[in-house]
PDB file of C-alpha atoms in Angstrom:
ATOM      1  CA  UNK A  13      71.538  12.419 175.304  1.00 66.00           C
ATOM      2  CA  UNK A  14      71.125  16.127 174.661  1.00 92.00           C
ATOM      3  CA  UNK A  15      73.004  19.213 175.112  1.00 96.00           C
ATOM      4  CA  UNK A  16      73.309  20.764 178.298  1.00 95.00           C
ATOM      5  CA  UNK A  17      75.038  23.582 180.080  1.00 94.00           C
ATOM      6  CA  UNK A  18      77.404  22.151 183.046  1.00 94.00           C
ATOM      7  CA  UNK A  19      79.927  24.173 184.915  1.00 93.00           C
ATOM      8  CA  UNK A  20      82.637  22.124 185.161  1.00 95.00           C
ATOM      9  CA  UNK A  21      84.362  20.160 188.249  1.00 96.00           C
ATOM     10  CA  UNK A  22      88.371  20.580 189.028  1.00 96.00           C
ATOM     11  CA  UNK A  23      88.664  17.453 187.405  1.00 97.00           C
ATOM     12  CA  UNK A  24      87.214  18.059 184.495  1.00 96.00           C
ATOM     13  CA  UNK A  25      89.236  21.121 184.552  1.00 96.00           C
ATOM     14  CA  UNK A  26      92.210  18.733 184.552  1.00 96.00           C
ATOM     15  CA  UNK A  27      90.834  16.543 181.738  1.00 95.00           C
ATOM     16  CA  UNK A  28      90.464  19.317 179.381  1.00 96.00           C
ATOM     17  CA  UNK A  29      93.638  21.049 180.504  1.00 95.00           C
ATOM     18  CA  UNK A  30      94.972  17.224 179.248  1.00 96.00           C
ATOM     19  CA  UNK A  31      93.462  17.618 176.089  1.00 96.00           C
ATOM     20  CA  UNK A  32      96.081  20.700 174.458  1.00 96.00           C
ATOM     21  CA  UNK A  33      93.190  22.659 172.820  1.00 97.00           C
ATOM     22  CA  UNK A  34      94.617  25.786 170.779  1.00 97.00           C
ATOM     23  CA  UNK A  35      93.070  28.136 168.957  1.00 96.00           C
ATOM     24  CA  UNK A  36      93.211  30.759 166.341  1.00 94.00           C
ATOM     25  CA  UNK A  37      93.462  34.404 167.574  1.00 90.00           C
ATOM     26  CA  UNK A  38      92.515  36.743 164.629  1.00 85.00           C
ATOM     27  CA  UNK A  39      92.686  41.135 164.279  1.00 79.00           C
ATOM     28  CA  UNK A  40      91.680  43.015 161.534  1.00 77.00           C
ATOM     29  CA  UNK A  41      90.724  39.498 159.593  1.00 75.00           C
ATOM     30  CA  UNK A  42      94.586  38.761 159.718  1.00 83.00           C
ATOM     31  CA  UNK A  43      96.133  36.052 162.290  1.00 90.00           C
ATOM     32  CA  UNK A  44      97.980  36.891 165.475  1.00 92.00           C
ATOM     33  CA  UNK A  45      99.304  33.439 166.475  1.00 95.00           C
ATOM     34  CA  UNK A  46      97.783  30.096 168.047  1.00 96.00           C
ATOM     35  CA  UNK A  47      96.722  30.407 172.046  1.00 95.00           C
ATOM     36  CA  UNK A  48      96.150  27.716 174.227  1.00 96.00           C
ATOM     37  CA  UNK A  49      92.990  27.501 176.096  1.00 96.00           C
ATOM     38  CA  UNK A  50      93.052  27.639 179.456  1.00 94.00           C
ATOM     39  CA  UNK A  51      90.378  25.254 180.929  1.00 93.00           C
ATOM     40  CA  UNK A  52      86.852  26.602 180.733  1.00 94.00           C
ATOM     41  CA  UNK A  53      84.288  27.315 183.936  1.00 93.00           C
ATOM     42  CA  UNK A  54      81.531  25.812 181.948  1.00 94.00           C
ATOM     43  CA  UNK A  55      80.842  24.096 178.438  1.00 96.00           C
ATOM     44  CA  UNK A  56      77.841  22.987 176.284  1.00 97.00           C
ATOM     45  CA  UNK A  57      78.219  19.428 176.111  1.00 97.00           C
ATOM     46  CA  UNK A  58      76.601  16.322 174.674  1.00 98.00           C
ATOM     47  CA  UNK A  59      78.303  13.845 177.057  1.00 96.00           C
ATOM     48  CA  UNK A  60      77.273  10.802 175.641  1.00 96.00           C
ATOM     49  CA  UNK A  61      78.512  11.604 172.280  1.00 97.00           C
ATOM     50  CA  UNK A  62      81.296  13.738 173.689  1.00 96.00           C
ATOM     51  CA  UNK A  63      80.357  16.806 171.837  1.00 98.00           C
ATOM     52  CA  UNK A  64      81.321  20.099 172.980  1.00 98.00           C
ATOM     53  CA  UNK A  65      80.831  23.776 172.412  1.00 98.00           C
ATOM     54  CA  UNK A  66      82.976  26.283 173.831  1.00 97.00           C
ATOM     55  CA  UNK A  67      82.646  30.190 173.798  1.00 95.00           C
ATOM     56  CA  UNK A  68      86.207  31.543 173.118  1.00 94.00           C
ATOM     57  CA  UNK A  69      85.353  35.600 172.480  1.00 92.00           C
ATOM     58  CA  UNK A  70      83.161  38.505 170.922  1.00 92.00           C
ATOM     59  CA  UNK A  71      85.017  40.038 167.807  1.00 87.00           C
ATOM     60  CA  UNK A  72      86.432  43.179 168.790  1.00 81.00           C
ATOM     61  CA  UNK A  73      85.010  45.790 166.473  1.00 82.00           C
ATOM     62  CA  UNK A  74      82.072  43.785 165.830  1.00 90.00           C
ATOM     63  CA  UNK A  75      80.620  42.470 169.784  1.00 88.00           C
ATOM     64  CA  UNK A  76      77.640  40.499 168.271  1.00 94.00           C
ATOM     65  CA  UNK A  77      79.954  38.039 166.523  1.00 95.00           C
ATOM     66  CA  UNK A  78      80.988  35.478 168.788  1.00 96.00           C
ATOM     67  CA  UNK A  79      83.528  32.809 168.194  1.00 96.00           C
ATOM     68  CA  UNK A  80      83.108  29.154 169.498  1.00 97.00           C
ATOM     69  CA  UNK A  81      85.253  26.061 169.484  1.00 97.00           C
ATOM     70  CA  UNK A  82      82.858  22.866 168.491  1.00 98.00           C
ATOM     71  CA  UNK A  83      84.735  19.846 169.444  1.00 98.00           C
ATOM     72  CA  UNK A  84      82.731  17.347 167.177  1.00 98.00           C
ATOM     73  CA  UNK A  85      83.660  13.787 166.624  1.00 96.00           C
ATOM     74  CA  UNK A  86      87.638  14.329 167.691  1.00 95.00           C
ATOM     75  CA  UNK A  87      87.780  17.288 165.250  1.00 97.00           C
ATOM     76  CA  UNK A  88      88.638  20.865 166.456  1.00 97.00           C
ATOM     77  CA  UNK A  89      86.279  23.562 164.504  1.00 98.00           C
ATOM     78  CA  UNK A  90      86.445  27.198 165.465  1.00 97.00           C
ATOM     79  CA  UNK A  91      82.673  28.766 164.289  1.00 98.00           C
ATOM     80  CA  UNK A  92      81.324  31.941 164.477  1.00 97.00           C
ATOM     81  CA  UNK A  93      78.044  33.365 164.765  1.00 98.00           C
ATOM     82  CA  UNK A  94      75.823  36.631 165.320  1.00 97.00           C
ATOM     83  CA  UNK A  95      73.799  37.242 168.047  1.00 96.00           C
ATOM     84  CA  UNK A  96      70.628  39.106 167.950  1.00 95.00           C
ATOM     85  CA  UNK A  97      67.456  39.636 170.168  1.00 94.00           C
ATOM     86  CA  UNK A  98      63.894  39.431 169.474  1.00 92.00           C
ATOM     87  CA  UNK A  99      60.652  39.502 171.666  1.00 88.00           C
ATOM     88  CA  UNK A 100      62.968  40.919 174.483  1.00 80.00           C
ATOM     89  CA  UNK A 101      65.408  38.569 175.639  1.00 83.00           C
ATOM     90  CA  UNK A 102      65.017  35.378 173.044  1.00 91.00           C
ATOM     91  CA  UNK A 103      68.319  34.475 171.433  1.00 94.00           C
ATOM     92  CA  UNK A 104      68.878  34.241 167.444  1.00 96.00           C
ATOM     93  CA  UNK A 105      71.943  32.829 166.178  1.00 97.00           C
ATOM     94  CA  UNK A 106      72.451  34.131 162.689  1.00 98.00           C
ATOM     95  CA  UNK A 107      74.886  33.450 159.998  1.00 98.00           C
ATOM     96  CA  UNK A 108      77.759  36.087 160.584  1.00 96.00           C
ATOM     97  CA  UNK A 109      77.681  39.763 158.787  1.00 93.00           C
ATOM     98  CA  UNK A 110      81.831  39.968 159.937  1.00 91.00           C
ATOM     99  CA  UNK A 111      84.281  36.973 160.022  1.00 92.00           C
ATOM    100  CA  UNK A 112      87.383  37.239 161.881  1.00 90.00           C
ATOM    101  CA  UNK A 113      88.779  36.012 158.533  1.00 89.00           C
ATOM    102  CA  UNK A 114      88.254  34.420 155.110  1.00 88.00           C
ATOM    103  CA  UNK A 115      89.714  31.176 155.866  1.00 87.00           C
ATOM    104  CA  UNK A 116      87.101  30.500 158.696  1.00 91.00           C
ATOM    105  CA  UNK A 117      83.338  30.485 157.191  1.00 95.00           C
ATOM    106  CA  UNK A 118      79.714  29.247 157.250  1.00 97.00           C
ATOM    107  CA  UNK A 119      78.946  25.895 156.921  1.00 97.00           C
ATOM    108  CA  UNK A 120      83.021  25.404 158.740  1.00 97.00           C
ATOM    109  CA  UNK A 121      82.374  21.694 157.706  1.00 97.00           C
ATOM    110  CA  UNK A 122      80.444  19.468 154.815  1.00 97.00           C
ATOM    111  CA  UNK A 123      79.967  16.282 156.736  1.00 98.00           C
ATOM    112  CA  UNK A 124      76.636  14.682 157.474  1.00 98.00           C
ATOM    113  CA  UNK A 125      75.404  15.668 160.462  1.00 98.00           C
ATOM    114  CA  UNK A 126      77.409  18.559 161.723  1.00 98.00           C
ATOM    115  CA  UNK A 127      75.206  20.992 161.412  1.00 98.00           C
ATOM    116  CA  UNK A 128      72.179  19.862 163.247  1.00 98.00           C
ATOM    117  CA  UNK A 129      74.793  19.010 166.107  1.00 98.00           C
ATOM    118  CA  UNK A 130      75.779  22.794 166.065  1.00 98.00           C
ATOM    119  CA  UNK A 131      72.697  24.065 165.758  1.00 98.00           C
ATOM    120  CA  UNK A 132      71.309  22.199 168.610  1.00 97.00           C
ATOM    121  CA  UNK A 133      74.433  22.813 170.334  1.00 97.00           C
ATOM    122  CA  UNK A 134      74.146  26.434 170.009  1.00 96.00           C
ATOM    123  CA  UNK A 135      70.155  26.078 171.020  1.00 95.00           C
ATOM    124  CA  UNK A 136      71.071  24.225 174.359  1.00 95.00           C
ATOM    125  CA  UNK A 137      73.736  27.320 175.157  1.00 95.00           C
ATOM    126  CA  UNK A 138      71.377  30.260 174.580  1.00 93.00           C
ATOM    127  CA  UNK A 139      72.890  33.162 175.880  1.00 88.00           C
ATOM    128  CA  UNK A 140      76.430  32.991 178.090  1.00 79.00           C
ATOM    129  CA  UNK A 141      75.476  29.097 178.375  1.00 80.00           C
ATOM    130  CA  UNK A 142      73.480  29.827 181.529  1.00 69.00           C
ATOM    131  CA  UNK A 143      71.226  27.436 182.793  1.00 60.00           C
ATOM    132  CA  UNK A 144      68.863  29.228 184.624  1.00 60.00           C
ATOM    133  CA  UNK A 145      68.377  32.393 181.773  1.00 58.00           C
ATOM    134  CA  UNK A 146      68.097  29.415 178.894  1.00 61.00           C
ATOM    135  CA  UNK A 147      65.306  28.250 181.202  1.00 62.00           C
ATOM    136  CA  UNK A 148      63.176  31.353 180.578  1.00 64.00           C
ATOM    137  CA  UNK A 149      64.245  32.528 177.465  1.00 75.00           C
ATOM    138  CA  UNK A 150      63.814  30.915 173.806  1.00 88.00           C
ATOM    139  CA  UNK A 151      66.910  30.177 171.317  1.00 93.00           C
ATOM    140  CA  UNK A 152      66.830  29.478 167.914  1.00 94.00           C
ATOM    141  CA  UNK A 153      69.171  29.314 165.120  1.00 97.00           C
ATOM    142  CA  UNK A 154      68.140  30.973 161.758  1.00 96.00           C
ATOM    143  CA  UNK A 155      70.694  28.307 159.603  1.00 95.00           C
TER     144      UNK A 155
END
């Protein structure tokens, strides 16, 4: 099955409320402390292979950097990328200019397959993981 964009349902809510997720919260490249994520309106998700990608937060000084949890395979991974434009409204997910911090960089993991689930995760989300804007606009990922 292949990625889609779903808003979720209360009980989904529920589920992933279930699930503990945490995550890193970063300033000036230094970290804050560990938050727990409240459950989402809508993921990216590869249900079949329960794979999911979830948009945390822009960086602060730095708004076309957006940070993502990729729940891949029963591993956590918190991923960043830059967003840019092109042809008017077509999404381009680049390699970050400014990580949130050194610890947390591009590739985020070495195992087979990771990537290409990441990048078509990222492809399926688009822009604010809306389905009807993915519809007319094109996403790619230049990794």
């Amino acid at each position: 099955m292949a990625f889609i964009n779903e808003e979720l349902t209360k009980e989904q809510q529920e589920e992933f409320n279930s699930w503990g997720i945490t995550y890193p919260l970063y300033g000036l490249g230094q970290f804050l402390r560990e938050v727990e994520m409240r459950p989402p309106q809508e993921w990216t998700v590869d249900k079949e292979r329960k794979i999911y990608l979830l948009r945390l937060y822009p960086l602060r000084d730095y708004y076309e950097e957006n940070v993502f949890i990729f729940l891949w395979h029963g591993k956590k991974y918190i991923v960043q990328f830059r967003e840019s434009f092109e042809n008017g409204n077509d999404v381009i997910w680049n390699i970050p200019e400014n990580y949130m911090s050194k610890d947390i960089v591009f590739p985020y993991s070495e195992e087979e397959g990771f990537i290409d689930d990441l990048r078509d995760a990222l492809t399926a989300y688009g822009d604010y993981g809306e389905v009807e804007e993915n519809e007319k606009n094109r996403t790619r990922c230049n990794f």
